[in-house]
CSV table of C-alpha atoms in Angstrom, one decimal:
chain,number,residue,atom,x,y,z
A,29,MET,CA,-30.4,-6.3,-89.6
A,30,THR,CA,-26.7,-6.1,-89.4
A,31,SER,CA,-26.8,-2.5,-88.2
A,32,LEU,CA,-29.2,-3.5,-85.4
A,33,LEU,CA,-26.9,-6.2,-84.2
A,34,LEU,CA,-23.9,-3.8,-84.3
A,35,ILE,CA,-25.9,-1.2,-82.3
A,36,HIS,CA,-27.0,-3.8,-79.8
A,37,SER,CA,-23.4,-5.1,-79.3
A,38,LEU,CA,-22.1,-1.6,-78.8
A,39,TYR,CA,-24.8,-0.9,-76.3
A,40,SER,CA,-24.0,-4.1,-74.4
A,41,LEU,CA,-20.3,-3.2,-74.3
A,42,ILE,CA,-21.0,0.3,-73.0
A,43,ALA,CA,-23.5,-1.0,-70.4
A,44,ALA,CA,-21.0,-3.6,-69.2
A,45,ARG,CA,-18.3,-0.9,-69.0
A,46,ASP,CA,-20.6,1.3,-67.0
A,47,ASP,CA,-21.5,-1.5,-64.6
A,48,SER,CA,-17.8,-2.3,-63.9
A,49,ALA,CA,-17.1,1.3,-63.3
A,50,ASN,CA,-20.0,1.6,-60.8
A,51,ASP,CA,-18.8,-1.6,-59.1
A,52,ASN,CA,-15.3,-0.2,-58.7
A,53,ILE,CA,-16.7,3.1,-57.4
A,54,ALA,CA,-18.9,1.2,-54.9
A,55,LEU,CA,-16.0,-0.9,-53.7
A,56,SER,CA,-13.8,2.1,-53.2
A,57,VAL,CA,-16.5,3.9,-51.2
A,58,LEU,CA,-17.0,0.9,-49.0
A,59,ALA,CA,-13.2,0.5,-48.5
A,60,SER,CA,-12.9,4.2,-47.6
A,61,ARG,CA,-15.8,3.8,-45.1
A,62,ASP,CA,-14.1,0.8,-43.5
A,63,THR,CA,-10.9,2.7,-43.3
A,64,LYS,CA,-12.5,5.7,-41.6
A,65,ARG,CA,-14.5,3.4,-39.3
A,66,GLU,CA,-11.4,1.5,-38.3
A,67,ALA,CA,-9.4,4.8,-37.7
A,68,LEU,CA,-12.3,6.1,-35.6
A,69,GLY,CA,-12.5,2.9,-33.6
A,70,THR,CA,-8.7,2.9,-33.0
A,71,SER,CA,-8.7,6.5,-31.9
A,72,LEU,CA,-11.5,5.9,-29.4
A,73,PHE,CA,-9.7,2.8,-28.2
A,74,VAL,CA,-6.5,4.8,-27.6
A,75,ILE,CA,-8.4,7.6,-25.8
A,76,LEU,CA,-10.1,5.0,-23.6
A,77,ILE,CA,-6.8,3.4,-22.7
A,78,ILE,CA,-5.3,6.8,-21.8
A,79,ILE,CA,-8.3,7.7,-19.6
A,80,ASN,CA,-8.0,4.3,-17.8
A,81,ILE,CA,-4.3,4.7,-17.3
A,82,CYS,CA,-4.7,8.2,-15.8
A,83,ILE,CA,-7.4,7.0,-13.4
A,84,PHE,CA,-6.2,3.5,-12.3
A,85,VAL,CA,-2.4,3.8,-12.3
A,86,PRO,CA,-2.3,6.2,-9.3
A,87,VAL,CA,-5.1,4.3,-7.6
A,88,ILE,CA,-3.3,1.0,-8.0
A,89,PHE,CA,0.0,2.5,-6.8
A,90,VAL,CA,-1.7,3.9,-3.6
A,91,VAL,CA,-3.4,0.6,-2.9
A,92,THR,CA,-0.5,-1.8,-3.6
A,93,TYR,CA,2.3,0.4,-2.2
A,94,THR,CA,1.0,3.0,0.2
A,95,LEU,CA,-1.8,1.0,1.8
A,96,HIS,CA,-0.2,-2.4,1.7
A,97,GLU,CA,3.4,-1.4,2.5
A,98,VAL,CA,3.7,2.0,4.2
A,99,PHE,CA,0.6,2.0,6.4
A,100,PRO,CA,1.2,-1.4,8.1
A,101,THR,CA,4.9,-0.5,8.7
A,102,LEU,CA,3.9,2.7,10.6
A,103,ALA,CA,1.2,0.8,12.5
A,104,ILE,CA,3.7,-2.0,13.5
A,105,VAL,CA,6.3,0.4,15.0
A,106,GLU,CA,3.9,3.0,16.5
A,107,SER,CA,3.5,3.1,20.3
A,108,ALA,CA,0.2,1.9,21.6
A,109,ASP,CA,0.4,4.0,24.7
A,110,VAL,CA,0.3,7.7,23.7
A,111,ALA,CA,0.2,10.3,26.4
A,112,PRO,CA,-2.9,12.5,26.4
A,113,GLU,CA,-2.6,15.9,24.7
A,114,TYR,CA,-3.0,19.0,26.8
A,115,GLU,CA,-4.4,22.4,25.9
A,116,PHE,CA,-2.3,25.0,27.7
A,117,VAL,CA,-4.2,27.7,29.5
A,118,ASN,CA,-2.8,30.9,31.0
A,119,ALA,CA,-2.6,30.9,34.8
A,120,ASP,CA,-4.3,34.3,35.2
A,121,GLU,CA,-7.2,33.3,33.0
A,122,ALA,CA,-7.7,30.1,35.0
A,123,HIS,CA,-7.6,32.2,38.2
A,124,ASP,CA,-10.2,34.7,36.9
A,125,GLU,CA,-12.5,31.8,35.9
A,126,ASP,CA,-12.3,30.4,39.4
A,127,ASP,CA,-13.1,33.8,41.0
A,128,ASP,CA,-16.1,34.2,38.7
A,129,SER,CA,-17.4,30.8,39.5
A,130,ASP,CA,-17.0,31.4,43.2
A,131,HIS,CA,-19.2,34.6,42.9
A,132,LEU,CA,-21.8,32.7,40.9
A,133,ASP,CA,-21.9,29.8,43.4
A,134,SER,CA,-22.0,31.9,46.6
A,135,GLY,CA,-24.7,30.7,48.9
A,136,ASN,CA,-24.7,27.3,47.5
A,137,ASP,CA,-23.1,24.2,48.8
A,138,ILE,CA,-22.2,22.9,45.3
A,139,LYS,CA,-18.4,22.9,44.7
A,140,ARG,CA,-17.0,23.0,41.2
A,141,PRO,CA,-14.2,20.5,40.5
A,142,SER,CA,-10.8,22.0,40.0
A,143,ALA,CA,-9.6,22.7,36.4
A,144,VAL,CA,-6.4,20.8,37.3
A,145,PRO,CA,-6.7,17.1,38.5
A,146,ASP,CA,-5.8,16.4,42.1
A,147,ILE,CA,-6.0,20.1,43.1
A,148,PRO,CA,-9.2,21.2,44.9
A,149,SER,CA,-10.7,24.6,44.0
A,150,ASP,CA,-11.8,25.6,47.6
A,151,GLY,CA,-8.7,27.8,48.0
A,152,GLN,CA,-7.2,25.6,50.8
A,153,GLU,CA,-4.8,23.9,48.5
A,154,PRO,CA,-2.6,25.3,45.8
A,155,SER,CA,-4.7,26.3,42.8
A,156,SER,CA,-3.8,26.5,39.1
A,157,SER,CA,-2.9,30.1,39.5
A,158,GLN,CA,0.0,29.1,41.7
A,159,LEU,CA,1.4,26.7,39.1
A,160,PRO,CA,3.7,27.6,36.3
A,161,ASP,CA,2.1,28.4,33.0
A,162,GLU,CA,3.6,25.3,31.4
A,163,THR,CA,1.9,23.0,33.9
A,164,ALA,CA,-1.5,24.9,34.2
A,165,GLY,CA,-3.5,23.0,31.7
A,166,ILE,CA,-6.5,20.8,31.3
A,167,PRO,CA,-6.5,17.5,29.5
A,168,ALA,CA,-7.8,17.5,26.0
A,169,ARG,CA,-9.6,14.6,24.4
A,170,PRO,CA,-7.9,11.3,24.9
A,171,SER,CA,-5.3,10.8,22.2
A,172,SER,CA,-4.9,7.6,20.2
A,173,PRO,CA,-2.3,6.3,17.8
A,174,VAL,CA,-2.5,8.1,14.5
A,175,THR,CA,-2.4,4.9,12.5
A,176,CYS,CA,-5.8,3.9,13.9
A,177,ASP,CA,-7.3,6.4,11.4
A,178,ILE,CA,-6.6,5.9,7.7
A,179,ARG,CA,-7.3,9.6,6.8
A,180,ALA,CA,-5.2,10.8,9.7
A,181,THR,CA,-2.3,8.7,8.4
A,182,PHE,CA,-2.8,10.2,4.9
A,183,ARG,CA,-2.6,13.7,6.4
A,184,LEU,CA,0.5,12.7,8.4
A,185,LEU,CA,2.3,11.5,5.2
A,186,ARG,CA,1.3,14.7,3.4
A,187,ALA,CA,2.5,17.0,6.2
A,188,ALA,CA,5.8,15.1,6.5
A,189,CYS,CA,6.6,15.8,2.9
A,190,GLY,CA,5.9,19.5,3.0
A,191,GLY,CA,2.2,19.3,2.0
A,192,SER,CA,2.8,17.1,-1.1
A,193,TYR,CA,0.6,14.1,-1.4
A,194,ARG,CA,2.7,12.7,-4.2
A,195,SER,CA,5.9,12.6,-2.1
A,196,GLY,CA,4.0,11.4,1.0
A,197,LEU,CA,2.3,8.5,-0.7
A,198,ALA,CA,5.5,7.4,-2.4
A,199,ARG,CA,7.6,7.6,0.8
A,200,GLY,CA,10.5,5.2,0.6
A,201,PHE,CA,9.6,4.1,-3.0
A,202,LYS,CA,13.2,4.7,-4.2
A,203,TRP,CA,14.4,2.1,-1.8
A,204,LYS,CA,11.7,-0.3,-3.0
A,205,LEU,CA,12.8,0.2,-6.6
A,206,CYS,CA,16.4,-0.5,-5.6
A,207,ILE,CA,15.4,-3.7,-3.7
A,208,GLY,CA,13.3,-4.9,-6.7
A,209,PHE,CA,16.0,-4.3,-9.2
A,210,THR,CA,18.6,-6.0,-7.0
A,211,GLN,CA,16.4,-9.0,-6.5
A,212,PHE,CA,15.6,-9.2,-10.2
A,213,MET,CA,19.3,-9.3,-11.1
A,214,ILE,CA,20.0,-12.0,-8.5
A,215,ILE,CA,17.0,-14.1,-9.8
A,216,VAL,CA,18.2,-13.8,-13.4
A,217,VAL,CA,21.6,-15.1,-12.4
A,218,LEU,CA,20.4,-17.9,-10.2
A,219,ILE,CA,17.6,-19.1,-12.6
A,220,SER,CA,20.2,-20.0,-15.2
A,221,ILE,CA,21.7,-22.5,-12.8
A,222,PRO,CA,20.0,-25.9,-13.1
A,223,TYR,CA,18.5,-27.9,-10.3
A,224,ILE,CA,17.8,-24.9,-8.0
A,225,PRO,CA,14.2,-24.8,-6.8
A,226,THR,CA,12.3,-21.6,-7.3
A,227,PHE,CA,11.6,-21.0,-3.6
A,228,VAL,CA,15.3,-21.4,-2.8
A,229,ILE,CA,16.1,-18.7,-5.3
A,230,SER,CA,13.4,-16.5,-3.7
A,231,ILE,CA,15.0,-17.0,-0.2
A,232,ILE,CA,18.5,-16.2,-1.5
A,233,ALA,CA,17.3,-13.0,-3.1
A,234,SER,CA,15.5,-11.9,0.1
A,235,LEU,CA,18.5,-12.7,2.2
A,236,ALA,CA,20.8,-10.8,-0.2
A,237,THR,CA,18.7,-7.7,0.0
A,238,THR,CA,17.8,-7.7,3.7
A,239,GLN,CA,20.2,-4.7,4.3
A,240,LEU,CA,18.3,-2.6,1.7
A,241,ALA,CA,15.0,-3.8,3.2
A,242,THR,CA,16.1,-2.6,6.6
A,243,GLY,CA,17.0,0.8,5.0
A,244,TRP,CA,13.5,1.0,3.5
A,245,VAL,CA,11.9,0.5,6.9
A,246,HIS,CA,13.9,3.4,8.3
A,247,ALA,CA,13.1,5.5,5.2
A,248,VAL,CA,9.4,5.1,5.9
A,249,VAL,CA,9.6,5.5,9.7
A,250,SER,CA,12.2,8.2,10.2
A,251,LYS,CA,12.6,11.7,8.8
A,252,GLN,CA,16.2,11.3,7.8
A,253,GLN,CA,17.3,12.1,4.3
A,254,ASN,CA,18.1,9.3,2.0
A,255,SER,CA,21.8,10.3,1.9
A,256,LEU,CA,22.1,9.9,5.6
A,257,LEU,CA,20.3,6.6,5.5
A,258,TRP,CA,22.7,5.3,2.9
A,259,GLN,CA,25.7,6.4,5.0
A,260,ASN,CA,24.3,4.9,8.2
A,261,LEU,CA,23.5,1.5,6.7
A,262,PRO,CA,25.1,-1.1,9.0
A,263,ARG,CA,27.2,-4.1,8.0
A,264,TYR,CA,25.4,-6.7,6.0
A,265,TRP,CA,26.3,-9.7,8.1
A,266,LEU,CA,24.9,-8.3,11.3
A,267,VAL,CA,21.6,-7.4,9.7
A,268,LEU,CA,21.5,-10.9,8.2
A,269,LYS,CA,22.0,-12.4,11.7
A,270,ALA,CA,19.1,-10.3,13.0
A,271,THR,CA,16.6,-11.0,10.2
A,272,ALA,CA,17.6,-14.4,8.6
A,273,ILE,CA,15.2,-16.6,10.6
A,274,PRO,CA,12.0,-14.4,10.0
A,275,ILE,CA,12.9,-14.2,6.3
A,276,ILE,CA,13.3,-17.9,5.9
A,277,ALA,CA,10.1,-18.5,7.9
A,278,LYS,CA,8.2,-16.0,5.7
A,279,ALA,CA,9.4,-17.8,2.5
A,280,ALA,CA,8.4,-21.1,4.0
A,281,ILE,CA,4.9,-19.9,4.7
A,282,THR,CA,4.6,-18.5,1.2
A,283,GLN,CA,5.7,-21.9,-0.3
A,284,LEU,CA,3.2,-23.6,2.0
A,285,ILE,CA,0.4,-21.5,0.6
A,286,ARG,CA,1.5,-22.3,-3.0
A,287,GLY,CA,1.6,-25.9,-2.1
A,288,PHE,CA,-2.0,-25.9,-0.8
A,289,VAL,CA,-3.1,-24.2,-4.0
A,290,HIS,CA,-1.5,-26.8,-6.3
A,291,LEU,CA,-2.6,-29.7,-4.1
A,292,PHE,CA,-6.3,-28.7,-4.1
A,293,LEU,CA,-6.7,-26.8,-7.4
A,294,GLY,CA,-4.0,-28.2,-9.6
A,295,PRO,CA,-2.0,-26.1,-12.0
A,296,ARG,CA,-3.2,-22.8,-13.4
A,297,THR,CA,-5.4,-23.2,-16.4
A,298,GLY,CA,-5.7,-19.5,-17.5
A,299,SER,CA,-7.1,-16.3,-16.3
A,300,ALA,CA,-10.5,-15.5,-14.8
A,301,ASP,CA,-10.5,-11.9,-16.1
A,302,PRO,CA,-9.7,-10.5,-19.6
A,303,ILE,CA,-6.8,-8.6,-18.2
A,304,GLY,CA,-5.0,-11.7,-16.9
A,305,LEU,CA,-4.6,-10.6,-13.3
A,306,VAL,CA,-6.9,-13.2,-11.6
A,307,PRO,CA,-5.6,-16.8,-12.1
A,308,ALA,CA,-8.1,-19.5,-13.0
A,309,TYR,CA,-7.9,-23.2,-11.9
A,310,SER,CA,-9.8,-26.3,-12.7
A,311,GLY,CA,-11.5,-26.7,-9.3
A,312,GLY,CA,-15.2,-26.0,-8.6
A,313,PHE,CA,-16.6,-22.9,-6.9
A,314,TRP,CA,-16.9,-24.3,-3.4
A,315,LEU,CA,-13.4,-25.8,-3.6
A,316,HIS,CA,-12.1,-22.3,-4.5
A,317,ILE,CA,-13.9,-20.9,-1.5
A,318,LEU,CA,-12.4,-23.6,0.8
A,319,VAL,CA,-8.9,-22.9,-0.5
A,320,LEU,CA,-9.3,-19.1,-0.1
A,321,GLY,CA,-10.5,-19.6,3.5
A,322,LEU,CA,-7.5,-21.9,4.3
A,323,ILE,CA,-5.1,-19.4,2.8
A,324,PHE,CA,-6.7,-16.5,4.8
A,325,VAL,CA,-6.3,-18.5,8.0
A,326,ILE,CA,-2.6,-19.3,7.3
A,327,TYR,CA,-2.0,-15.6,6.4
A,328,ILE,CA,-3.6,-14.4,9.7
A,329,VAL,CA,-2.1,-17.0,12.0
A,330,ALA,CA,1.4,-17.4,10.5
A,331,PHE,CA,2.3,-14.9,7.8
A,332,LEU,CA,1.1,-11.7,9.4
A,333,PRO,CA,2.9,-12.3,12.8
A,334,ILE,CA,6.2,-13.1,11.0
A,335,GLU,CA,5.8,-9.9,9.0
A,336,VAL,CA,5.2,-7.9,12.1
A,337,ILE,CA,8.2,-9.4,13.9
A,338,LEU,CA,10.5,-8.8,10.9
A,339,THR,CA,9.5,-5.2,10.6
A,340,ARG,CA,9.9,-4.5,14.3
A,341,THR,CA,13.3,-6.2,14.2
A,342,ARG,CA,14.4,-4.0,11.3
A,343,ALA,CA,13.2,-0.9,13.0
A,344,SER,CA,15.0,-1.6,16.3
A,345,SER,CA,18.0,-3.7,15.5
A,346,LYS,CA,21.1,-2.8,17.5
A,347,ILE,CA,24.1,-2.9,15.3
A,348,SER,CA,27.8,-2.4,16.1
A,349,PRO,CA,30.3,-0.3,14.2
A,350,PRO,CA,32.7,-2.1,11.8
A,351,PHE,CA,35.2,-4.5,13.4
A,352,MET,CA,33.3,-4.3,16.7
A,353,LEU,CA,35.2,-1.1,17.7
A,354,GLY,CA,33.6,1.2,20.2
A,355,PRO,CA,30.2,0.9,21.8
A,356,PHE,CA,27.2,-0.5,20.2
A,357,ARG,CA,24.9,1.9,18.4
A,358,ALA,CA,21.3,1.5,17.3
A,359,LEU,CA,20.4,1.0,13.7
A,360,LEU,CA,17.6,3.5,14.3
A,361,PRO,CA,19.0,5.7,17.1
A,362,ASN,CA,16.6,6.9,19.8
A,363,GLU,CA,17.2,10.6,19.0
A,364,THR,CA,16.0,10.0,15.4
A,365,ASN,CA,13.0,12.1,14.5
A,366,THR,CA,10.2,9.8,13.4
A,367,LEU,CA,6.8,10.2,11.8
A,368,VAL,CA,5.1,8.4,14.7
A,369,PRO,CA,6.1,7.8,18.3
A,370,LEU,CA,7.9,4.5,18.4
A,371,ASP,CA,6.9,1.8,20.7
A,372,VAL,CA,8.6,1.9,24.1
A,373,SER,CA,9.9,-1.6,23.5
A,374,ILE,CA,11.6,-0.5,20.3
A,375,GLN,CA,14.5,1.3,21.9
A,376,SER,CA,18.2,0.8,21.8
A,377,HIS,CA,18.2,-2.4,23.8
A,378,ASP,CA,20.4,-5.5,23.5
A,379,PRO,CA,19.0,-8.0,26.1
A,380,ASP,CA,20.8,-11.0,24.7
A,381,GLY,CA,24.2,-9.3,24.2
A,382,MET,CA,24.3,-10.4,20.5
A,383,GLY,CA,24.8,-7.0,19.0
A,384,PHE,CA,21.3,-6.8,17.6
A,385,TRP,CA,17.7,-6.9,18.7
A,386,SER,CA,16.5,-10.5,18.4
A,387,TRP,CA,13.2,-11.5,16.8
A,388,GLN,CA,12.4,-13.5,20.0
A,389,TYR,CA,12.5,-10.3,22.0
A,390,SER,CA,10.4,-8.5,19.3
A,391,TRP,CA,7.7,-11.2,19.7
A,392,GLU,CA,7.7,-11.1,23.5
A,393,LYS,CA,7.5,-7.3,23.9
A,394,LEU,CA,4.7,-6.7,21.4
A,395,SER,CA,1.7,-5.7,23.5
A,396,ARG,CA,-1.9,-6.9,23.1
A,397,ALA,CA,-3.1,-3.4,22.3
A,398,SER,CA,-0.5,-3.2,19.5
A,399,TRP,CA,-1.7,-6.5,18.0
A,400,ILE,CA,-5.3,-5.2,18.0
A,401,ARG,CA,-4.4,-2.0,16.3
A,402,ILE,CA,-2.2,-3.8,13.7
A,403,ALA,CA,-5.1,-6.2,13.0
A,404,LYS,CA,-7.5,-3.3,12.6
A,405,VAL,CA,-5.2,-1.6,10.1
A,406,TYR,CA,-4.8,-4.7,8.0
A,407,GLY,CA,-8.5,-5.2,8.1
A,408,LYS,CA,-9.1,-1.6,6.9
A,409,VAL,CA,-6.5,-2.0,4.1
A,410,PHE,CA,-8.2,-5.3,3.0
A,411,ALA,CA,-11.6,-3.6,2.9
A,412,ILE,CA,-10.3,-0.7,0.9
A,413,THR,CA,-8.6,-3.1,-1.5
A,414,VAL,CA,-11.8,-5.1,-2.1
A,415,ALA,CA,-13.7,-1.8,-2.6
A,416,VAL,CA,-11.2,-0.5,-5.2
A,417,HIS,CA,-11.2,-3.8,-7.1
A,418,THR,CA,-15.0,-3.9,-7.1
A,419,PHE,CA,-15.1,-0.3,-8.4
A,420,THR,CA,-12.5,-1.1,-11.1
A,421,PHE,CA,-14.4,-4.1,-12.5
A,422,LEU,CA,-17.7,-2.1,-12.4
A,423,PHE,CA,-16.1,0.8,-14.2
A,424,ILE,CA,-14.6,-1.4,-16.9
A,425,GLY,CA,-17.9,-3.2,-17.3
A,426,LEU,CA,-19.7,0.1,-17.7
A,427,GLN,CA,-17.2,1.1,-20.4
A,428,MET,CA,-17.8,-2.2,-22.3
A,429,LEU,CA,-21.6,-1.7,-22.0
A,430,ILE,CA,-21.4,1.8,-23.4
A,431,VAL,CA,-19.3,0.5,-26.3
A,432,SER,CA,-21.8,-2.2,-27.1
A,433,LEU,CA,-24.7,0.3,-27.0
A,434,LEU,CA,-22.8,2.6,-29.4
A,435,GLY,CA,-22.4,-0.4,-31.8
A,436,GLY,CA,-18.8,-1.2,-31.2
A,437,SER,CA,-16.9,-4.2,-30.2
A,438,PHE,CA,-13.4,-5.4,-29.2
A,439,VAL,CA,-12.0,-7.7,-31.8
A,440,GLY,CA,-8.4,-9.0,-31.8
A,441,GLY,CA,-7.3,-6.5,-29.2
A,442,SER,CA,-8.6,-3.5,-31.1
A,443,PHE,CA,-11.8,-1.5,-31.0
A,444,GLN,CA,-14.1,-1.6,-34.1
A,445,MET,CA,-17.3,0.3,-34.8
A,446,LYS,CA,-20.1,-1.6,-36.5
A,447,GLU,CA,-21.8,-0.3,-39.5
A,448,SER,CA,-25.2,1.1,-38.9
A,449,ALA,CA,-28.1,-0.4,-40.9
């Protein structure tokens, strides 16, 4: 009996030891599986982030900078009245064609119109064969401003930078970086001073960098090198006199838009998207639509005209040399080689005798055709922006759908794979 109890006790001890060992092995296997699954999920998450960065960073740059900054600037300063292009034809070839047509039309009373306008082809008046080669041409298709076509503007930027899309799409971006850094430093200094409203700080920063902003406009419009642009920057005070009123008006319109948002929707309550780009407010859907419509009207009626006037003033300001010695010289001289033909009204002109081109004159001399073209360019840019944002949200949503179908999820900002049954 005693031996049976001893054997049973030893068996129970051995069995208990074996169970604990098996449990430890099972726990270690599960832990290793969790570690591998977490490592796999993290690797997939990192790869997904890299793919999205490679796709969307260039797209966002082109939309936010090239389309919203460079394209409108070129459209604002381009001439609306472009002379028609001509295809030059050799005078002897034109004369031979006229002779052949005369033989073909012999016996008929039908007369061909002359190849050159205002010159009949019946031989009684000077024909194209009697004109110099450089004037013997026929009009090609009617030419239009290049900024009317988005693709043509892209090709223009590419050709202006030696066939490089990267340099063309980033035209003048160094100036923008300089402006942004300078404004950031000014805001950091002023924000530490109490009792200064935010919009006042914004106005001060914009006025302080107006000279650099004028240089950016010239870097986009002209083909001058950056070193020459830096050397030809005019005195700050004269640029400030030419651009102060539009800058203050632009800041006031921006503050008015923010005031409408806070008045109708209240303070921001969060973000409407997981990335945090779209702000969320407490108002209802139709109230959001009403506020967006009101902001759109203010932008079209007030903000856009001020932006146009400011850009044209910067592109055509007439600045004097230091200490007012010597004749006045244009900030952007007439002989400067530009990407697009400048508007005729944007010439070295000082109608008010103030030493610069006033914003009032900029407003008065902007033609109706220019306004229509600028509005079309802004409309196309807006449509492309909406399309890009829609594609971005759909692409990210598709990625999340694929992740969920594969049995994964985003938890705590990291990607985790679920254990299959």
